PDB file of C-alpha atoms in Angstrom:
ATOM      1  CA  UNK A   1      99.174 116.946  82.963  1.00  0.00           C
ATOM      2  CA  UNK A   2     102.059 114.085  82.171  1.00  0.00           C
ATOM      3  CA  UNK A   3     102.331 111.900  84.948  1.00  0.00           C
ATOM      4  CA  UNK A   4     100.359 110.501  87.322  1.00  0.00           C
ATOM      5  CA  UNK A   5      97.713 113.621  88.609  1.00  0.00           C
ATOM      6  CA  UNK A   6      99.705 114.464  92.195  1.00  0.00           C
ATOM      7  CA  UNK A   7      98.997 113.194  95.604  1.00  0.00           C
ATOM      8  CA  UNK A   8      96.609 115.997  96.894  1.00  0.00           C
ATOM      9  CA  UNK A   9      93.983 114.478  93.359  1.00  0.00           C
ATOM     10  CA  UNK A  10      91.060 113.207  94.962  1.00  0.00           C
ATOM     11  CA  UNK A  11      91.341 109.979  92.116  1.00  0.00           C
ATOM     12  CA  UNK A  12      95.473 109.632  93.476  1.00  0.00           C
ATOM     13  CA  UNK A  13      93.901 109.310  96.663  1.00  0.00           C
ATOM     14  CA  UNK A  14      90.303 107.338  96.210  1.00  0.00           C
ATOM     15  CA  UNK A  15      93.265 104.875  94.343  1.00  0.00           C
ATOM     16  CA  UNK A  16      95.714 104.421  97.131  1.00  0.00           C
ATOM     17  CA  UNK A  17      92.746 104.505  99.576  1.00  0.00           C
ATOM     18  CA  UNK A  18      91.727 101.000  97.196  1.00  0.00           C
ATOM     19  CA  UNK A  19      95.063  99.415  98.055  1.00  0.00           C
ATOM     20  CA  UNK A  20      95.452  99.919 101.481  1.00  0.00           C
ATOM     21  CA  UNK A  21      91.623  98.314 101.648  1.00  0.00           C
ATOM     22  CA  UNK A  22      92.656  95.519  99.883  1.00  0.00           C
ATOM     23  CA  UNK A  23      96.030  95.497 101.619  1.00  0.00           C
ATOM     24  CA  UNK A  24      94.387  94.868 105.409  1.00  0.00           C
ATOM     25  CA  UNK A  25      92.153  92.737 103.865  1.00  0.00           C
ATOM     26  CA  UNK A  26      95.017  90.105 102.766  1.00  0.00           C
ATOM     27  CA  UNK A  27      96.539  90.452 106.182  1.00  0.00           C
ATOM     28  CA  UNK A  28      93.076  89.932 107.549  1.00  0.00           C
ATOM     29  CA  UNK A  29      92.749  87.151 104.968  1.00  0.00           C
ATOM     30  CA  UNK A  30      96.474  85.016 106.696  1.00  0.00           C
ATOM     31  CA  UNK A  31      93.848  84.997 109.642  1.00  0.00           C
ATOM     32  CA  UNK A  32      97.004  85.036 111.741  1.00  0.00           C
ATOM     33  CA  UNK A  33      96.787  87.005 115.972  1.00  0.00           C
ATOM     34  CA  UNK A  34      95.024  86.254 118.664  1.00  0.00           C
ATOM     35  CA  UNK A  35      91.535  86.954 118.093  1.00  0.00           C
ATOM     36  CA  UNK A  36      92.332  90.737 119.790  1.00  0.00           C
ATOM     37  CA  UNK A  37      94.822  91.070 117.476  1.00  0.00           C
ATOM     38  CA  UNK A  38      92.069  90.098 114.853  1.00  0.00           C
ATOM     39  CA  UNK A  39      90.189  92.707 115.851  1.00  0.00           C
ATOM     40  CA  UNK A  40      92.284  95.031 116.134  1.00  0.00           C
ATOM     41  CA  UNK A  41      93.072  94.372 112.949  1.00  0.00           C
ATOM     42  CA  UNK A  42      89.446  94.412 112.186  1.00  0.00           C
ATOM     43  CA  UNK A  43      88.832  98.383 113.455  1.00  0.00           C
ATOM     44  CA  UNK A  44      92.128  99.810 111.831  1.00  0.00           C
ATOM     45  CA  UNK A  45      89.672  98.525 108.103  1.00  0.00           C
ATOM     46  CA  UNK A  46      86.693  99.586 109.230  1.00  0.00           C
ATOM     47  CA  UNK A  47      87.793 103.126 110.370  1.00  0.00           C
ATOM     48  CA  UNK A  48      89.325 103.080 106.719  1.00  0.00           C
ATOM     49  CA  UNK A  49      87.014 101.835 104.657  1.00  0.00           C
ATOM     50  CA  UNK A  50      84.774 104.629 106.763  1.00  0.00           C
ATOM     51  CA  UNK A  51      87.702 107.970 105.561  1.00  0.00           C
ATOM     52  CA  UNK A  52      87.333 106.477 101.773  1.00  0.00           C
ATOM     53  CA  UNK A  53      83.313 105.583 101.748  1.00  0.00           C
ATOM     54  CA  UNK A  54      82.805 109.736 102.530  1.00  0.00           C
ATOM     55  CA  UNK A  55      85.593 110.903 100.184  1.00  0.00           C
ATOM     56  CA  UNK A  56      84.116 108.275  97.798  1.00  0.00           C
ATOM     57  CA  UNK A  57      80.089 108.165  98.641  1.00  0.00           C
ATOM     58  CA  UNK A  58      79.526 111.276  96.218  1.00  0.00           C
ATOM     59  CA  UNK A  59      80.122 109.033  93.437  1.00  0.00           C
ATOM     60  CA  UNK A  60      78.242 105.739  94.166  1.00  0.00           C
ATOM     61  CA  UNK A  61      75.147 104.664  93.458  1.00  0.00           C
ATOM     62  CA  UNK A  62      74.441 104.457  97.516  1.00  0.00           C
ATOM     63  CA  UNK A  63      73.099 100.601  96.978  1.00  0.00           C
ATOM     64  CA  UNK A  64      76.571  98.872  95.400  1.00  0.00           C
ATOM     65  CA  UNK A  65      79.259  97.029  97.883  1.00  0.00           C
ATOM     66  CA  UNK A  66      79.519 100.417 100.080  1.00  0.00           C
ATOM     67  CA  UNK A  67      76.526  99.985 101.424  1.00  0.00           C
ATOM     68  CA  UNK A  68      76.145  96.582 102.065  1.00  0.00           C
ATOM     69  CA  UNK A  69      79.749  96.713 103.517  1.00  0.00           C
ATOM     70  CA  UNK A  70      78.734  99.618 105.827  1.00  0.00           C
ATOM     71  CA  UNK A  71      75.534  97.475 107.186  1.00  0.00           C
ATOM     72  CA  UNK A  72      78.202  94.525 108.555  1.00  0.00           C
ATOM     73  CA  UNK A  73      80.781  96.832 109.801  1.00  0.00           C
ATOM     74  CA  UNK A  74      77.735  98.134 112.008  1.00  0.00           C
ATOM     75  CA  UNK A  75      76.863  94.573 112.813  1.00  0.00           C
ATOM     76  CA  UNK A  76      80.259  93.812 113.992  1.00  0.00           C
ATOM     77  CA  UNK A  77      81.428  96.874 115.586  1.00  0.00           C
ATOM     78  CA  UNK A  78      79.219  95.145 118.359  1.00  0.00           C
ATOM     79  CA  UNK A  79      80.799  91.996 118.145  1.00  0.00           C
ATOM     80  CA  UNK A  80      83.787  90.777 120.154  1.00  0.00           C
ATOM     81  CA  UNK A  81      86.899  88.307 118.066  1.00  0.00           C
ATOM     82  CA  UNK A  82      85.885  85.339 120.653  1.00  0.00           C
ATOM     83  CA  UNK A  83      82.225  85.485 119.915  1.00  0.00           C
ATOM     84  CA  UNK A  84      81.142  82.728 116.502  1.00  0.00           C
ATOM     85  CA  UNK A  85      79.669  85.677 114.255  1.00  0.00           C
ATOM     86  CA  UNK A  86      82.795  87.647 114.325  1.00  0.00           C
ATOM     87  CA  UNK A  87      84.479  85.392 111.286  1.00  0.00           C
ATOM     88  CA  UNK A  88      81.583  85.185 109.879  1.00  0.00           C
ATOM     89  CA  UNK A  89      80.636  88.260 109.856  1.00  0.00           C
ATOM     90  CA  UNK A  90      84.096  90.440 109.146  1.00  0.00           C
ATOM     91  CA  UNK A  91      84.290  87.706 105.860  1.00  0.00           C
ATOM     92  CA  UNK A  92      81.724  89.381 104.039  1.00  0.00           C
ATOM     93  CA  UNK A  93      82.712  92.248 104.696  1.00  0.00           C
ATOM     94  CA  UNK A  94      86.090  91.255 103.281  1.00  0.00           C
ATOM     95  CA  UNK A  95      84.338  90.222 100.304  1.00  0.00           C
ATOM     96  CA  UNK A  96      82.250  93.696 100.191  1.00  0.00           C
ATOM     97  CA  UNK A  97      85.763  95.394 100.135  1.00  0.00           C
ATOM     98  CA  UNK A  98      87.744  93.654  97.514  1.00  0.00           C
ATOM     99  CA  UNK A  99      83.608  94.202  95.332  1.00  0.00           C
ATOM    100  CA  UNK A 100      83.737  97.704  96.086  1.00  0.00           C
ATOM    101  CA  UNK A 101      88.439  97.687  94.734  1.00  0.00           C
ATOM    102  CA  UNK A 102      87.455  95.178  92.105  1.00  0.00           C
ATOM    103  CA  UNK A 103      84.511  96.559  90.678  1.00  0.00           C
ATOM    104  CA  UNK A 104      82.709 100.414  92.174  1.00  0.00           C
ATOM    105  CA  UNK A 105      85.464 101.841  92.991  1.00  0.00           C
ATOM    106  CA  UNK A 106      87.533 101.816  89.972  1.00  0.00           C
ATOM    107  CA  UNK A 107      83.796 103.124  88.467  1.00  0.00           C
ATOM    108  CA  UNK A 108      83.361 105.812  90.523  1.00  0.00           C
ATOM    109  CA  UNK A 109      87.981 106.538  89.761  1.00  0.00           C
ATOM    110  CA  UNK A 110      86.922 107.580  86.345  1.00  0.00           C
ATOM    111  CA  UNK A 111      83.273 109.288  87.516  1.00  0.00           C
ATOM    112  CA  UNK A 112      85.427 111.559  89.392  1.00  0.00           C
ATOM    113  CA  UNK A 113      87.900 112.075  86.462  1.00  0.00           C
ATOM    114  CA  UNK A 114      85.040 112.628  83.380  1.00  0.00           C
ATOM    115  CA  UNK A 115      83.137 115.614  86.221  1.00  0.00           C
ATOM    116  CA  UNK A 116      86.134 117.456  87.852  1.00  0.00           C
ATOM    117  CA  UNK A 117      88.387 119.919  86.181  1.00  0.00           C
ATOM    118  CA  UNK A 118      92.155 118.957  87.083  1.00  0.00           C
ATOM    119  CA  UNK A 119      92.024 122.117  88.933  1.00  0.00           C
ATOM    120  CA  UNK A 120      88.439 121.049  90.600  1.00  0.00           C
ATOM    121  CA  UNK A 121      90.091 117.356  91.486  1.00  0.00           C
ATOM    122  CA  UNK A 122      93.241 118.331  93.050  1.00  0.00           C
ATOM    123  CA  UNK A 123      90.927 120.497  95.623  1.00  0.00           C
ATOM    124  CA  UNK A 124      88.576 118.300  96.753  1.00  0.00           C
ATOM    125  CA  UNK A 125      91.522 115.522  97.251  1.00  0.00           C
ATOM    126  CA  UNK A 126      93.644 118.241  99.154  1.00  0.00           C
ATOM    127  CA  UNK A 127      89.461 118.721 101.590  1.00  0.00           C
ATOM    128  CA  UNK A 128      89.326 115.429 101.474  1.00  0.00           C
ATOM    129  CA  UNK A 129      93.236 114.413 102.874  1.00  0.00           C
ATOM    130  CA  UNK A 130      93.001 117.672 105.102  1.00  0.00           C
ATOM    131  CA  UNK A 131      89.081 116.163 106.647  1.00  0.00           C
ATOM    132  CA  UNK A 132      91.357 112.992 107.629  1.00  0.00           C
ATOM    133  CA  UNK A 133      93.929 114.567 109.564  1.00  0.00           C
ATOM    134  CA  UNK A 134      91.804 117.320 111.927  1.00  0.00           C
ATOM    135  CA  UNK A 135      89.354 113.772 112.651  1.00  0.00           C
ATOM    136  CA  UNK A 136      91.243 112.740 115.017  1.00  0.00           C
ATOM    137  CA  UNK A 137      90.848 116.365 116.972  1.00  0.00           C
ATOM    138  CA  UNK A 138      87.079 117.408 116.333  1.00  0.00           C
ATOM    139  CA  UNK A 139      84.526 115.971 119.097  1.00  0.00           C
ATOM    140  CA  UNK A 140      81.880 114.232 117.868  1.00  0.00           C
ATOM    141  CA  UNK A 141      79.192 116.284 118.748  1.00  0.00           C
ATOM    142  CA  UNK A 142      77.127 113.768 120.735  1.00  0.00           C
ATOM    143  CA  UNK A 143      79.485 112.166 122.499  1.00  0.00           C
ATOM    144  CA  UNK A 144      81.621 116.320 123.026  1.00  0.00           C
ATOM    145  CA  UNK A 145      80.308 117.194 126.738  1.00  0.00           C
ATOM    146  CA  UNK A 146      80.266 113.254 128.442  1.00  0.00           C
ATOM    147  CA  UNK A 147      83.775 111.043 126.877  1.00  0.00           C
ATOM    148  CA  UNK A 148      86.431 112.465 127.312  1.00  0.00           C
ATOM    149  CA  UNK A 149      87.549 113.170 123.562  1.00  0.00           C
ATOM    150  CA  UNK A 150      90.873 111.403 123.603  1.00  0.00           C
ATOM    151  CA  UNK A 151      88.104 107.705 123.003  1.00  0.00           C
ATOM    152  CA  UNK A 152      85.370 109.582 120.767  1.00  0.00           C
ATOM    153  CA  UNK A 153      87.554 107.526 117.927  1.00  0.00           C
ATOM    154  CA  UNK A 154      87.871 104.588 119.527  1.00  0.00           C
ATOM    155  CA  UNK A 155      85.987 101.279 118.302  1.00  0.00           C
ATOM    156  CA  UNK A 156      83.192 100.244 120.155  1.00  0.00           C
ATOM    157  CA  UNK A 157      79.381 100.982 119.542  1.00  0.00           C
ATOM    158  CA  UNK A 158      78.954 103.594 117.832  1.00  0.00           C
ATOM    159  CA  UNK A 159      82.020 103.644 116.586  1.00  0.00           C
ATOM    160  CA  UNK A 160      81.014 103.943 112.103  1.00  0.00           C
ATOM    161  CA  UNK A 161      78.327 107.089 112.779  1.00  0.00           C
ATOM    162  CA  UNK A 162      81.024 108.807 115.191  1.00  0.00           C
ATOM    163  CA  UNK A 163      84.129 108.000 112.631  1.00  0.00           C
ATOM    164  CA  UNK A 164      81.475 108.963 109.701  1.00  0.00           C
ATOM    165  CA  UNK A 165      80.681 112.590 111.263  1.00  0.00           C
ATOM    166  CA  UNK A 166      84.804 112.897 112.878  1.00  0.00           C
ATOM    167  CA  UNK A 167      85.431 113.347 109.077  1.00  0.00           C
ATOM    168  CA  UNK A 168      82.191 114.750 106.729  1.00  0.00           C
ATOM    169  CA  UNK A 169      82.838 118.920 106.602  1.00  0.00           C
ATOM    170  CA  UNK A 170      80.880 121.238 108.984  1.00  0.00           C
ATOM    171  CA  UNK A 171      77.435 122.922 107.670  1.00  0.00           C
ATOM    172  CA  UNK A 172      77.638 126.104 106.762  1.00  0.00           C
ATOM    173  CA  UNK A 173      74.206 125.680 107.563  1.00  0.00           C
TER     174      UNK A 173
END
């Protein structure tokens, strides 16, 4: 195949995620906007990172920058933008994401290229994109009967777990 892989190739999807995460980090590093706007942008960054992590984690060792980012996301999700620790946690999250985008992420993309055929990468990328498209409409099983569907993926306590659950393929059990 000549040129770059198709848009549905998993390596293309992951590379695009890295670019978007980097862009969001830069926007947050500029430090502009009200605390509430920064919190909204941080929540958007967390949502994008969770979407990315679900697709990429099978190709990582589990103890790297994404694991550190996950720990920080969980602390940040319950932190208000006016709290003094908000910016400290956000800075740590941005540093972990930057390390991932620079080192760990490209290594995962290389692993995908080495371990999967072109056809399999296209299938996996399509699966990831379909799960992402469906995630906004999939209710979290623990919340389905208690929380209106439109609020289930809204930021706040439990957001990381709700987003992960919505992005995982249904178990075939």
